[in-house]
Short mmCIF file of C-alpha atoms in Angstrom, two decimals:
data_model
loop_
_atom_site.label_atom_id
_atom_site.label_comp_id
_atom_site.label_asym_id
_atom_site.label_seq_id
_atom_site.Cartn_x
_atom_site.Cartn_y
_atom_site.Cartn_z
CA UNK Z 22 2.70 4.42 -1.09
CA UNK Z 23 1.99 1.12 -2.78
CA UNK Z 24 4.94 -1.22 -2.84
CA UNK Z 25 6.41 -2.35 -6.15
CA UNK Z 26 5.17 -5.89 -5.59
CA UNK Z 27 1.62 -4.63 -5.02
CA UNK Z 28 1.70 -2.71 -8.29
CA UNK Z 29 2.94 -5.82 -10.07
CA UNK Z 30 0.29 -8.19 -8.67
CA UNK Z 31 -2.48 -5.63 -9.12
CA UNK Z 32 -1.55 -5.14 -12.78
CA UNK Z 33 -1.78 -8.89 -13.42
CA UNK Z 34 -5.02 -9.67 -11.62
CA UNK Z 35 -7.38 -7.03 -10.30
CA UNK Z 36 -6.50 -4.41 -12.94
CA UNK Z 37 -6.07 -6.85 -15.78
CA UNK Z 38 -5.72 -5.05 -19.12
CA UNK Z 39 -8.34 -7.20 -20.86
CA UNK Z 40 -10.92 -7.87 -18.17
CA UNK Z 41 -10.94 -4.52 -16.40
CA UNK Z 42 -10.10 -2.06 -19.19
CA UNK Z 43 -10.68 -3.95 -22.48
CA UNK Z 44 -7.33 -2.83 -23.85
CA UNK Z 45 -5.96 -4.74 -26.82
CA UNK Z 46 -9.29 -6.42 -27.48
CA UNK Z 47 -8.90 -6.26 -31.26
CA UNK Z 48 -5.88 -8.51 -31.44
CA UNK Z 49 -7.18 -10.49 -28.47
CA UNK Z 50 -10.25 -11.48 -30.48
CA UNK Z 51 -8.48 -11.86 -33.82
CA UNK Z 52 -5.46 -13.93 -32.79
CA UNK Z 53 -6.98 -16.25 -30.19
CA UNK Z 54 -8.05 -19.12 -32.42
CA UNK Z 55 -5.19 -21.43 -31.41
CA UNK Z 56 -3.06 -21.56 -28.27
CA UNK Z 57 0.20 -21.53 -30.22
CA UNK Z 58 -0.32 -18.18 -31.93
CA UNK Z 59 -1.82 -16.76 -28.74
CA UNK Z 60 1.37 -17.63 -26.83
CA UNK Z 61 3.43 -15.91 -29.55
CA UNK Z 62 1.40 -12.72 -29.49
CA UNK Z 63 1.20 -12.71 -25.69
CA UNK Z 64 4.97 -13.02 -25.37
CA UNK Z 65 5.47 -10.21 -27.87
CA UNK Z 66 3.10 -7.98 -25.88
CA UNK Z 67 4.93 -8.66 -22.59
CA UNK Z 68 8.19 -7.87 -24.32
CA UNK Z 69 7.12 -4.63 -26.02
CA UNK Z 70 5.19 -3.33 -22.98
CA UNK Z 71 8.17 -3.89 -20.69
CA UNK Z 72 10.42 -2.01 -23.11
CA UNK Z 73 8.17 0.90 -24.09
CA UNK Z 74 6.63 1.91 -20.76
CA UNK Z 75 9.98 2.69 -19.02
CA UNK Z 76 11.11 4.66 -22.10
CA UNK Z 77 7.86 6.62 -22.06
CA UNK Z 78 8.28 7.08 -18.30
CA UNK Z 79 11.64 8.79 -18.86
CA UNK Z 80 10.14 10.87 -21.66
CA UNK Z 81 7.20 11.90 -19.45
CA UNK Z 82 9.34 12.83 -16.46
CA UNK Z 83 12.27 14.52 -18.19
CA UNK Z 84 10.60 16.14 -21.22
CA UNK Z 85 6.83 16.37 -21.16
CA UNK Z 86 5.58 16.95 -17.62
CA UNK Z 87 5.10 20.47 -16.29
CA UNK Z 88 8.51 21.65 -15.09
CA UNK Z 89 10.18 18.49 -16.38
CA UNK Z 90 12.61 20.45 -18.51
CA UNK Z 91 14.13 22.16 -15.48
CA UNK Z 92 17.23 19.97 -15.84
CA UNK Z 93 18.26 21.94 -18.96
CA UNK Z 94 18.11 25.38 -17.43
CA UNK Z 95 15.81 27.41 -15.20
CA UNK Z 96 14.12 29.25 -18.04
CA UNK Z 97 12.48 25.99 -19.18
CA UNK Z 98 11.22 25.13 -15.70
CA UNK Z 99 7.74 26.53 -16.33
CA UNK Z 100 7.10 24.75 -19.63
CA UNK Z 101 4.30 22.19 -19.78
CA UNK Z 102 4.47 20.02 -22.88
CA UNK Z 103 2.00 17.39 -21.74
CA UNK Z 104 -0.40 18.21 -24.59
CA UNK Z 105 2.19 16.62 -26.87
CA UNK Z 106 2.20 13.36 -24.94
CA UNK Z 107 -0.12 11.39 -27.28
CA UNK Z 108 1.97 12.05 -30.35
CA UNK Z 109 5.25 11.46 -28.50
CA UNK Z 110 4.05 8.21 -26.93
CA UNK Z 111 2.74 6.77 -30.17
CA UNK Z 112 5.93 7.76 -31.97
CA UNK Z 113 7.98 6.04 -29.26
CA UNK Z 114 5.81 2.94 -29.43
CA UNK Z 115 5.98 2.73 -33.23
CA UNK Z 116 9.73 3.28 -33.38
CA UNK Z 117 10.47 0.98 -30.43
CA UNK Z 118 8.48 -1.78 -32.09
CA UNK Z 119 10.52 -1.29 -35.24
CA UNK Z 120 13.77 -1.26 -33.26
CA UNK Z 121 12.82 -4.30 -31.21
CA UNK Z 122 11.91 -6.12 -34.40
CA UNK Z 123 15.30 -5.36 -35.95
CA UNK Z 124 17.23 -6.29 -32.80
CA UNK Z 125 15.35 -9.53 -32.32
CA UNK Z 126 15.86 -10.44 -35.98
CA UNK Z 127 19.60 -9.82 -35.68
CA UNK Z 128 20.38 -11.36 -32.31
CA UNK Z 129 17.67 -13.94 -31.67
CA UNK Z 130 16.55 -15.41 -34.99
CA UNK Z 131 14.70 -18.25 -33.24
CA UNK Z 132 12.62 -15.79 -31.22
CA UNK Z 133 12.08 -13.74 -34.36
CA UNK Z 134 10.72 -16.80 -36.09
CA UNK Z 135 8.25 -17.28 -33.27
CA UNK Z 136 7.20 -13.63 -32.81
CA UNK Z 137 7.97 -12.39 -36.33
CA UNK Z 138 4.56 -11.67 -37.81
CA UNK Z 139 3.12 -10.40 -34.52
CA UNK Z 140 5.63 -7.65 -33.79
CA UNK Z 141 4.45 -5.11 -36.41
CA UNK Z 142 0.83 -5.70 -35.35
CA UNK Z 143 1.67 -4.62 -31.85
CA UNK Z 144 2.34 -0.98 -32.75
CA UNK Z 145 -1.42 -0.46 -32.99
CA UNK Z 146 -2.33 -2.68 -30.05
CA UNK Z 147 -4.28 -0.53 -27.60
CA UNK Z 148 -2.68 -2.17 -24.60
CA UNK Z 149 0.77 -0.77 -25.41
CA UNK Z 150 -0.35 2.85 -25.73
CA UNK Z 151 -2.81 2.24 -22.90
CA UNK Z 152 0.08 1.13 -20.67
CA UNK Z 153 1.90 4.38 -21.40
CA UNK Z 154 -1.21 6.50 -20.76
CA UNK Z 155 -2.04 4.72 -17.49
CA UNK Z 156 1.57 5.22 -16.42
CA UNK Z 157 1.16 8.94 -17.11
CA UNK Z 158 -2.17 9.17 -15.30
CA UNK Z 159 -1.09 7.26 -12.20
CA UNK Z 160 2.22 9.10 -11.82
CA UNK Z 161 4.40 6.24 -10.56
CA UNK Z 162 7.13 7.58 -8.29
CA UNK Z 163 10.09 5.55 -9.60
CA UNK Z 164 10.99 3.91 -12.88
CA UNK Z 165 11.04 0.58 -11.04
CA UNK Z 166 7.34 0.93 -10.22
CA UNK Z 167 6.57 1.83 -13.83
CA UNK Z 168 8.49 -1.22 -15.05
CA UNK Z 169 6.73 -3.48 -12.54
CA UNK Z 170 3.39 -2.11 -13.77
CA UNK Z 171 4.26 -2.71 -17.42
CA UNK Z 172 5.61 -6.22 -16.83
CA UNK Z 173 2.54 -7.08 -14.75
CA UNK Z 174 0.15 -5.73 -17.38
CA UNK Z 175 1.95 -7.70 -20.06
CA UNK Z 176 1.71 -10.91 -18.04
CA UNK Z 177 -1.97 -10.24 -17.33
CA UNK Z 178 -2.62 -9.81 -21.04
CA UNK Z 179 -0.68 -13.00 -21.78
CA UNK Z 180 -2.73 -15.01 -19.28
CA UNK Z 181 -5.97 -13.65 -20.74
CA UNK Z 182 -5.20 -14.42 -24.38
CA UNK Z 183 -3.80 -17.89 -23.68
CA UNK Z 184 -6.84 -18.74 -21.54
CA UNK Z 185 -9.36 -17.62 -24.16
CA UNK Z 186 -7.43 -19.43 -26.90
CA UNK Z 187 -7.54 -22.66 -24.91
CA UNK Z 188 -11.28 -22.21 -24.32
CA UNK Z 189 -11.92 -21.49 -28.00
CA UNK Z 190 -10.04 -24.63 -29.03
CA UNK Z 191 -12.40 -26.66 -26.85
CA UNK Z 192 -15.47 -24.67 -27.92
CA UNK Z 193 -15.00 -25.95 -31.44
CA UNK Z 194 -16.36 -29.32 -30.30
CA UNK Z 195 -19.41 -27.97 -28.53
CA UNK Z 196 -22.82 -27.27 -29.94
CA UNK Z 197 -23.04 -23.48 -29.92
CA UNK Z 198 -26.22 -21.90 -31.37
CA UNK Z 199 -25.54 -20.85 -34.96
CA UNK Z 200 -25.73 -17.06 -34.67
CA UNK Z 201 -23.49 -17.07 -31.59
CA UNK Z 202 -20.74 -19.11 -33.22
CA UNK Z 203 -17.32 -17.54 -33.42
CA UNK Z 204 -17.42 -13.94 -32.30
CA UNK Z 205 -20.56 -13.90 -30.19
CA UNK Z 206 -19.64 -16.76 -27.92
CA UNK Z 207 -16.11 -15.38 -27.54
CA UNK Z 208 -17.56 -12.12 -26.24
CA UNK Z 209 -19.79 -13.88 -23.76
CA UNK Z 210 -17.03 -16.23 -22.57
CA UNK Z 211 -14.72 -13.24 -22.11
CA UNK Z 212 -17.43 -11.56 -20.05
CA UNK Z 213 -17.75 -14.64 -17.84
CA UNK Z 214 -13.96 -14.80 -17.46
CA UNK Z 215 -14.05 -11.13 -16.51
CA UNK Z 216 -16.56 -11.90 -13.75
CA UNK Z 217 -14.26 -14.68 -12.53
CA UNK Z 218 -11.30 -12.31 -12.57
CA UNK Z 219 -13.23 -9.80 -10.49
CA UNK Z 220 -12.86 -12.17 -7.57
CA UNK Z 221 -9.19 -11.15 -7.51
CA UNK Z 222 -10.36 -7.75 -6.28
CA UNK Z 223 -10.48 -9.39 -2.88
CA UNK Z 224 -6.67 -9.60 -2.73
CA UNK Z 225 -5.41 -7.46 0.12
CA UNK Z 226 -2.48 -5.25 -0.75
CA UNK Z 227 0.11 -3.99 1.73
CA UNK Z 228 -1.39 -0.58 2.39
CA UNK Z 229 -4.97 -1.81 2.71
CA UNK Z 230 -3.97 -4.62 5.07
CA UNK Z 231 -2.33 -2.10 7.40
CA UNK Z 232 -5.47 0.07 7.36
CA UNK Z 233 -7.73 -2.89 8.05
CA UNK Z 234 -5.60 -3.92 11.02
CA UNK Z 235 -6.06 -0.55 12.66
CA UNK Z 236 -9.80 -0.77 11.95
CA UNK Z 237 -10.14 -4.14 13.65
CA UNK Z 238 -8.15 -2.82 16.60
CA UNK Z 239 -10.54 0.09 16.91
CA UNK Z 240 -13.59 -2.17 16.75
CA UNK Z 241 -12.17 -4.58 19.34
CA UNK Z 242 -11.36 -1.64 21.56
CA UNK Z 243 -14.96 -0.47 21.18
CA UNK Z 244 -16.39 -3.86 22.10
CA UNK Z 245 -14.07 -3.98 25.11
CA UNK Z 246 -15.41 -0.65 26.27
CA UNK Z 247 -18.98 -1.77 25.70
CA UNK Z 248 -18.33 -4.87 27.74
CA UNK Z 249 -16.90 -2.78 30.55
CA UNK Z 250 -19.93 -0.49 30.42
CA UNK Z 251 -22.22 -3.44 30.86
CA UNK O 26 -13.84 4.50 -57.92
CA UNK O 27 -13.02 4.38 -61.60
CA UNK O 28 -15.77 6.76 -62.74
CA UNK O 29 -15.14 10.50 -62.85
CA UNK O 30 -16.58 12.36 -59.91
CA UNK O 31 -18.10 14.97 -62.24
CA UNK O 32 -20.30 12.40 -63.93
CA UNK O 33 -21.47 10.97 -60.62
CA UNK O 34 -24.03 12.64 -58.37
CA UNK O 35 -22.81 13.43 -54.85
CA UNK O 36 -25.20 10.93 -53.30
CA UNK O 37 -25.21 8.20 -55.91
CA UNK O 38 -26.34 4.72 -54.98
CA UNK O 39 -22.75 3.62 -54.44
CA UNK O 40 -22.01 6.56 -52.18
CA UNK O 41 -25.17 6.03 -50.13
CA UNK O 42 -24.14 2.43 -49.63
CA UNK O 43 -20.89 3.68 -48.09
CA UNK O 44 -22.91 5.23 -45.30
CA UNK O 45 -25.63 2.62 -44.82
CA UNK O 46 -23.51 -0.56 -45.03
CA UNK O 47 -21.49 0.03 -41.85
CA UNK O 48 -24.74 0.70 -39.98
CA UNK O 49 -26.15 -2.73 -40.72
CA UNK O 50 -24.51 -5.71 -42.37
CA UNK O 51 -20.93 -4.49 -42.29
CA UNK O 52 -20.87 -2.90 -38.87
CA UNK O 53 -17.29 -2.16 -37.78
CA UNK O 54 -17.85 -3.35 -34.20
CA UNK O 55 -20.05 -6.42 -34.50
CA UNK O 56 -18.99 -7.77 -37.90
CA UNK O 57 -15.46 -6.59 -38.55
CA UNK O 58 -14.56 -6.74 -34.81
CA UNK O 59 -12.65 -3.47 -34.82
CA UNK O 60 -12.44 -0.77 -32.20
CA UNK O 61 -13.68 -2.89 -29.32
CA UNK O 62 -11.05 -1.59 -26.94
CA UNK O 63 -12.50 1.83 -26.45
CA UNK O 64 -16.05 0.80 -27.31
CA UNK O 65 -16.72 -1.12 -24.13
CA UNK O 66 -14.90 0.71 -21.39
CA UNK O 67 -16.86 3.95 -21.67
CA UNK O 68 -20.39 2.60 -22.01
CA UNK O 69 -21.40 2.93 -18.36
CA UNK O 70 -23.19 6.22 -19.08
CA UNK O 71 -24.93 7.31 -22.27
CA UNK O 72 -23.40 10.79 -22.12
CA UNK O 73 -19.87 9.34 -22.16
CA UNK O 74 -20.78 7.10 -25.07
CA UNK O 75 -22.23 10.04 -27.04
CA UNK O 76 -19.13 12.18 -26.50
CA UNK O 77 -16.88 9.27 -27.41
CA UNK O 78 -18.86 8.54 -30.60
CA UNK O 79 -18.72 12.19 -31.66
CA UNK O 80 -14.96 12.30 -31.01
CA UNK O 81 -14.39 9.17 -33.05
CA UNK O 82 -16.69 10.48 -35.80
CA UNK O 83 -14.66 13.69 -36.03
CA UNK O 84 -11.31 11.89 -36.03
CA UNK O 85 -12.34 9.27 -38.59
CA UNK O 86 -13.87 11.78 -41.05
CA UNK O 87 -10.97 14.22 -40.82
CA UNK O 88 -8.40 11.41 -40.85
CA UNK O 89 -9.98 9.82 -43.93
CA UNK O 90 -10.09 13.22 -45.67
CA UNK O 91 -6.46 14.12 -44.89
CA UNK O 92 -5.03 10.72 -45.74
CA UNK O 93 -7.11 10.59 -48.91
CA UNK O 94 -5.76 13.98 -50.00
CA UNK O 95 -2.20 12.88 -49.23
CA UNK O 96 -2.55 9.36 -50.62
CA UNK O 97 -0.36 9.91 -53.67
CA UNK O 98 2.38 11.58 -51.64
CA UNK O 99 2.74 9.01 -48.85
CA UNK O 100 5.52 6.48 -49.54
CA UNK O 101 4.01 3.08 -48.91
CA UNK O 102 6.85 1.91 -46.64
CA UNK O 103 6.20 4.52 -43.97
CA UNK O 104 2.46 4.85 -44.44
CA UNK O 105 1.57 3.39 -41.02
CA UNK O 106 3.68 6.01 -39.22
CA UNK O 107 2.21 8.81 -41.34
CA UNK O 108 -1.32 7.59 -40.61
CA UNK O 109 -0.55 7.32 -36.90
CA UNK O 110 0.77 10.88 -36.83
CA UNK O 111 -2.29 12.25 -38.65
CA UNK O 112 -4.60 10.46 -36.22
CA UNK O 113 -2.53 11.45 -33.17
CA UNK O 114 -2.65 15.13 -34.13
CA UNK O 115 -6.43 14.98 -34.59
CA UNK O 116 -6.84 13.21 -31.24
CA UNK O 117 -4.77 15.90 -29.52
CA UNK O 118 -7.21 18.49 -30.89
CA UNK O 119 -10.18 16.46 -29.60
CA UNK O 120 -8.54 15.99 -26.21
CA UNK O 121 -7.76 19.68 -25.79
CA UNK O 122 -11.28 20.71 -26.84
CA UNK O 123 -12.88 18.22 -24.43
CA UNK O 124 -10.59 19.29 -21.58
CA UNK O 125 -11.51 22.92 -22.19
CA UNK O 126 -15.29 22.66 -22.68
CA UNK O 127 -16.33 19.42 -20.93
CA UNK O 128 -13.78 19.02 -18.12
CA UNK O 129 -15.95 16.57 -16.10
CA UNK O 130 -16.53 14.18 -18.97
CA UNK O 131 -12.93 14.54 -20.09
CA UNK O 132 -11.78 13.41 -16.63
CA UNK O 133 -14.15 10.42 -16.73
CA UNK O 134 -13.00 9.34 -20.18
CA UNK O 135 -9.37 9.69 -18.95
CA UNK O 136 -7.03 7.58 -21.06
CA UNK O 137 -9.71 6.42 -23.47
CA UNK O 138 -9.62 9.67 -25.47
CA UNK O 139 -5.93 9.04 -26.08
CA UNK O 140 -6.70 5.48 -27.06
CA UNK O 141 -8.72 6.71 -30.05
CA UNK O 142 -5.28 6.81 -31.70
CA UNK O 143 -5.00 3.04 -31.63
CA UNK O 144 -8.68 2.48 -32.35
CA UNK O 145 -8.51 -0.19 -35.02
CA UNK O 146 -11.54 1.19 -36.89
CA UNK O 147 -9.71 4.40 -37.70
CA UNK O 148 -6.46 2.73 -38.73
CA UNK O 149 -8.44 0.11 -40.62
CA UNK O 150 -10.45 2.65 -42.63
CA UNK O 151 -7.38 4.77 -43.37
CA UNK O 152 -5.48 1.74 -44.58
CA UNK O 153 -8.29 -0.04 -46.40
CA UNK O 154 -10.28 2.85 -47.85
CA UNK O 155 -8.72 6.31 -47.68
CA UNK O 156 -5.37 5.17 -49.13
CA UNK O 157 -7.10 4.13 -52.35
CA UNK O 158 -10.08 6.43 -52.79
CA UNK O 159 -10.94 10.03 -53.55
CA UNK O 160 -11.68 12.51 -50.75
CA UNK O 161 -15.49 12.62 -51.10
CA UNK O 162 -16.12 8.85 -50.89
CA UNK O 163 -13.56 8.74 -48.08
CA UNK O 164 -15.52 11.30 -46.07
CA UNK O 165 -18.72 9.29 -46.58
CA UNK O 166 -16.95 6.09 -45.61
CA UNK O 167 -15.67 7.77 -42.44
CA UNK O 168 -19.16 9.06 -41.68
CA UNK O 169 -20.72 5.62 -42.15
CA UNK O 170 -18.18 3.78 -40.04
CA UNK O 171 -18.19 6.43 -37.33
CA UNK O 172 -21.99 6.21 -37.13
CA UNK O 173 -21.91 2.41 -37.11
CA UNK O 174 -19.46 2.49 -34.22
CA UNK O 175 -21.47 5.13 -32.37
CA UNK O 176 -24.71 3.15 -32.82
CA UNK O 177 -23.33 0.07 -31.05
CA UNK O 178 -21.73 2.21 -28.35
CA UNK O 179 -24.98 4.00 -27.60
CA UNK O 180 -27.10 0.82 -27.65
CA UNK O 181 -24.77 -0.83 -25.12
CA UNK O 182 -24.66 2.34 -23.01
CA UNK O 183 -28.46 2.67 -22.96
CA UNK O 184 -28.83 -0.87 -21.56
CA UNK O 185 -26.04 -0.43 -19.03
CA UNK O 186 -27.16 2.97 -17.74
CA UNK O 187 -30.88 2.17 -17.72
CA UNK O 188 -30.58 -1.10 -15.81
CA UNK O 189 -27.40 -0.31 -13.92
CA UNK O 190 -28.22 3.14 -12.55
CA UNK O 191 -31.88 3.60 -13.53
CA UNK O 192 -31.06 6.77 -15.46
CA UNK O 193 -30.58 7.90 -19.07
CA UNK O 194 -28.22 10.80 -19.84
CA UNK O 195 -28.30 11.46 -16.09
CA UNK O 196 -32.12 11.78 -15.80
CA UNK O 197 -33.83 9.20 -13.61
CA UNK O 198 -36.27 6.98 -15.46
CA UNK O 199 -37.56 4.66 -12.77
CA UNK O 200 -37.85 7.25 -9.98
CA UNK O 201 -35.62 8.02 -7.03
CA UNK O 202 -33.50 5.11 -5.78
CA UNK O 203 -31.99 6.73 -2.67
CA UNK O 204 -32.76 4.59 0.38
CA UNK O 205 -35.39 6.22 2.57
CA UNK O 206 -36.83 8.46 -0.18
CA UNK O 207 -37.73 5.94 -2.86
CA UNK O 208 -40.25 6.89 -5.51
CA UNK O 209 -41.60 5.38 -8.73
CA UNK O 210 -40.70 1.74 -9.35
CA UNK O 211 -38.37 1.61 -6.37
CA UNK O 212 -41.33 1.73 -3.97
CA UNK O 213 -42.43 -1.60 -5.46
CA UNK O 214 -39.10 -3.15 -4.50
CA UNK O 215 -37.30 -2.68 -7.83
CA UNK O 216 -33.52 -2.70 -7.52
CA UNK O 217 -30.80 -1.41 -9.81
CA UNK O 218 -28.72 -4.21 -11.24
CA UNK O 219 -25.20 -3.36 -10.14
CA UNK O 220 -23.77 -6.11 -12.32
CA UNK O 221 -24.55 -3.91 -15.33
CA UNK O 222 -22.06 -1.30 -14.20
CA UNK O 223 -19.21 -3.81 -13.97
CA UNK O 224 -16.94 -4.20 -17.04
CA UNK O 225 -17.87 -7.82 -17.96
CA UNK O 226 -21.49 -6.92 -18.73
CA UNK O 227 -20.37 -4.69 -21.62
CA UNK O 228 -18.91 -7.79 -23.28
CA UNK O 229 -21.98 -9.88 -22.63
CA UNK O 230 -24.36 -7.21 -23.99
CA UNK O 231 -22.23 -6.86 -27.13
CA UNK O 232 -22.32 -10.65 -27.46
CA UNK O 233 -26.12 -10.54 -27.28
CA UNK O 234 -26.29 -7.75 -29.89
CA UNK O 235 -24.17 -9.93 -32.19
CA UNK O 236 -26.49 -12.85 -31.49
CA UNK O 237 -29.60 -10.83 -32.40
CA UNK O 238 -27.99 -9.38 -35.51
CA UNK O 239 -26.86 -12.75 -36.81
CA UNK O 240 -30.18 -14.37 -36.08
CA UNK O 241 -31.83 -11.78 -38.31
CA UNK O 242 -29.26 -12.18 -41.07
CA UNK O 243 -28.22 -15.81 -41.40
CA UNK O 244 -25.59 -14.98 -44.04
CA UNK O 245 -23.36 -13.52 -41.31
CA UNK O 246 -23.09 -16.75 -39.31
CA UNK O 247 -19.50 -17.99 -38.95
CA UNK O 248 -18.51 -21.58 -39.55
CA UNK O 249 -16.42 -21.75 -36.41
#
C-alpha cells in the first residue's frame, strides 16, 4: 500500500489537479488576473476540499458503497447505492460550502472578508467534485489517506493558480501577439507549466523505491554470475 | 423573448442565431472560457470526445428544457441547488446508460462523466438563458452551445489522436507503427509524437485554436 505521505506528495505534484487532470480550469482561468485574488481563491479551495472529501468518504463507505449499509442490519448488506453517488456528492459539496460560508462568517470575520466572494463560486468548481470522485474511484483504505489526498490536491491547486497569476501579472508588460492576448497565451503558458510539472513524475515513492531496489539487486546478481561464467 | 411564440416561426432568424452563434463568434469554450475542465482531459481519442460531446449535448438540452419549464416555480434563492439537482439527475442517467452499453469507453472516461455536473457551460446556460426564456428557444440554445462545445472537443481530439497515435476513431491512418512490422509512412521513418498524448498538449492546441479564431475575427481580441 502507498503510505499517507506518498499520497499527499503525489496529489500536490505528479497528479496535480490542474496540470494532470484540468480540474477547476474555469475558475483557474477566470480568477488568475492578480496574485491577491488568486491566493484568496486558492486558500478557499484548499479549505473546502479538505472539508468535503472526508465527509464524502464517510458517505461513500457507510452509505453508498455495495454492502456499506451492513452496519444497520444484515438485510441491507446486499444493497448497492453507488448509482446515487453523483447526486449525493454534489449535494454534500453544495451544502458544505454553504455551511462553511456561514461558519467562517460567524467565527472568522477577517477570513470571511478575504474569502467571502469566492466561497459560493466553489460549489461549482470541478476540482471539489473531482476530488470526491477520485476518492471514490481510488478507494483509499483509511479516512486519513483520503484527507491527505484532499489536502494535497488543494495545495497543488493553490500552487498552480498562484503561479499562473504571478506569470500573468508579468505578461502584461510583454509584447504578446494581438490574437493571443489574454486567454490564448494563458492556455499556452499553462501547457508549458504542465510540461514542467511532468518532471515531478520522476519522484520515487516508497513502494516503487522498494521495487527498484530488488530490481537492481537482481541485475547485480546477474552480472556477478556472468562474470563468474567468464 | 417578448414576442408571442405563435406569431414567430419555429426557425426564425433569432432562433437560428441561437444555434449558429455558439459555433462561431460566441463559442462557449474559446470565447466564454467555460467547460474547459472536462473538455481537455478526454481528448486523447476521437471516440471519447464524440461520446463526451453527445453526453453533454443531451444533458444541456434536457437541462435547459426542464429548468425553462420550471423557471416560474423555482425560488431564486435556492435556484443553484435546484439546477445542480436537475443536472445531477440527468448525468446519472447518462452514466448508467454509458456503463450499460459502452462499458469500455465508460471506464476510460471514469470520473469525467460525473464532472459534467460541474461543467460550467451547463450551469452557465441554465442560469443565463433557461431561467429567463421559453422552452423552445432554450432547447435551441442548449443545442447550439452543446454543438459549439463538441466542435472544439473533436477538433482538439482529431489533432491529438492523429499525431499522437497515428489513428482516427481507432483506425490507423499512417499505416502500422508496431516495431518490426512497419507499413505506410512508418517505413519512411515517421514517428508518432508522444508529446501529443500528454495532458499539456491539449492546452497548447486549444491556445492555438483561440489564436487562429481571433486572427480571423479581430473584434474578439482582448485588451489584456
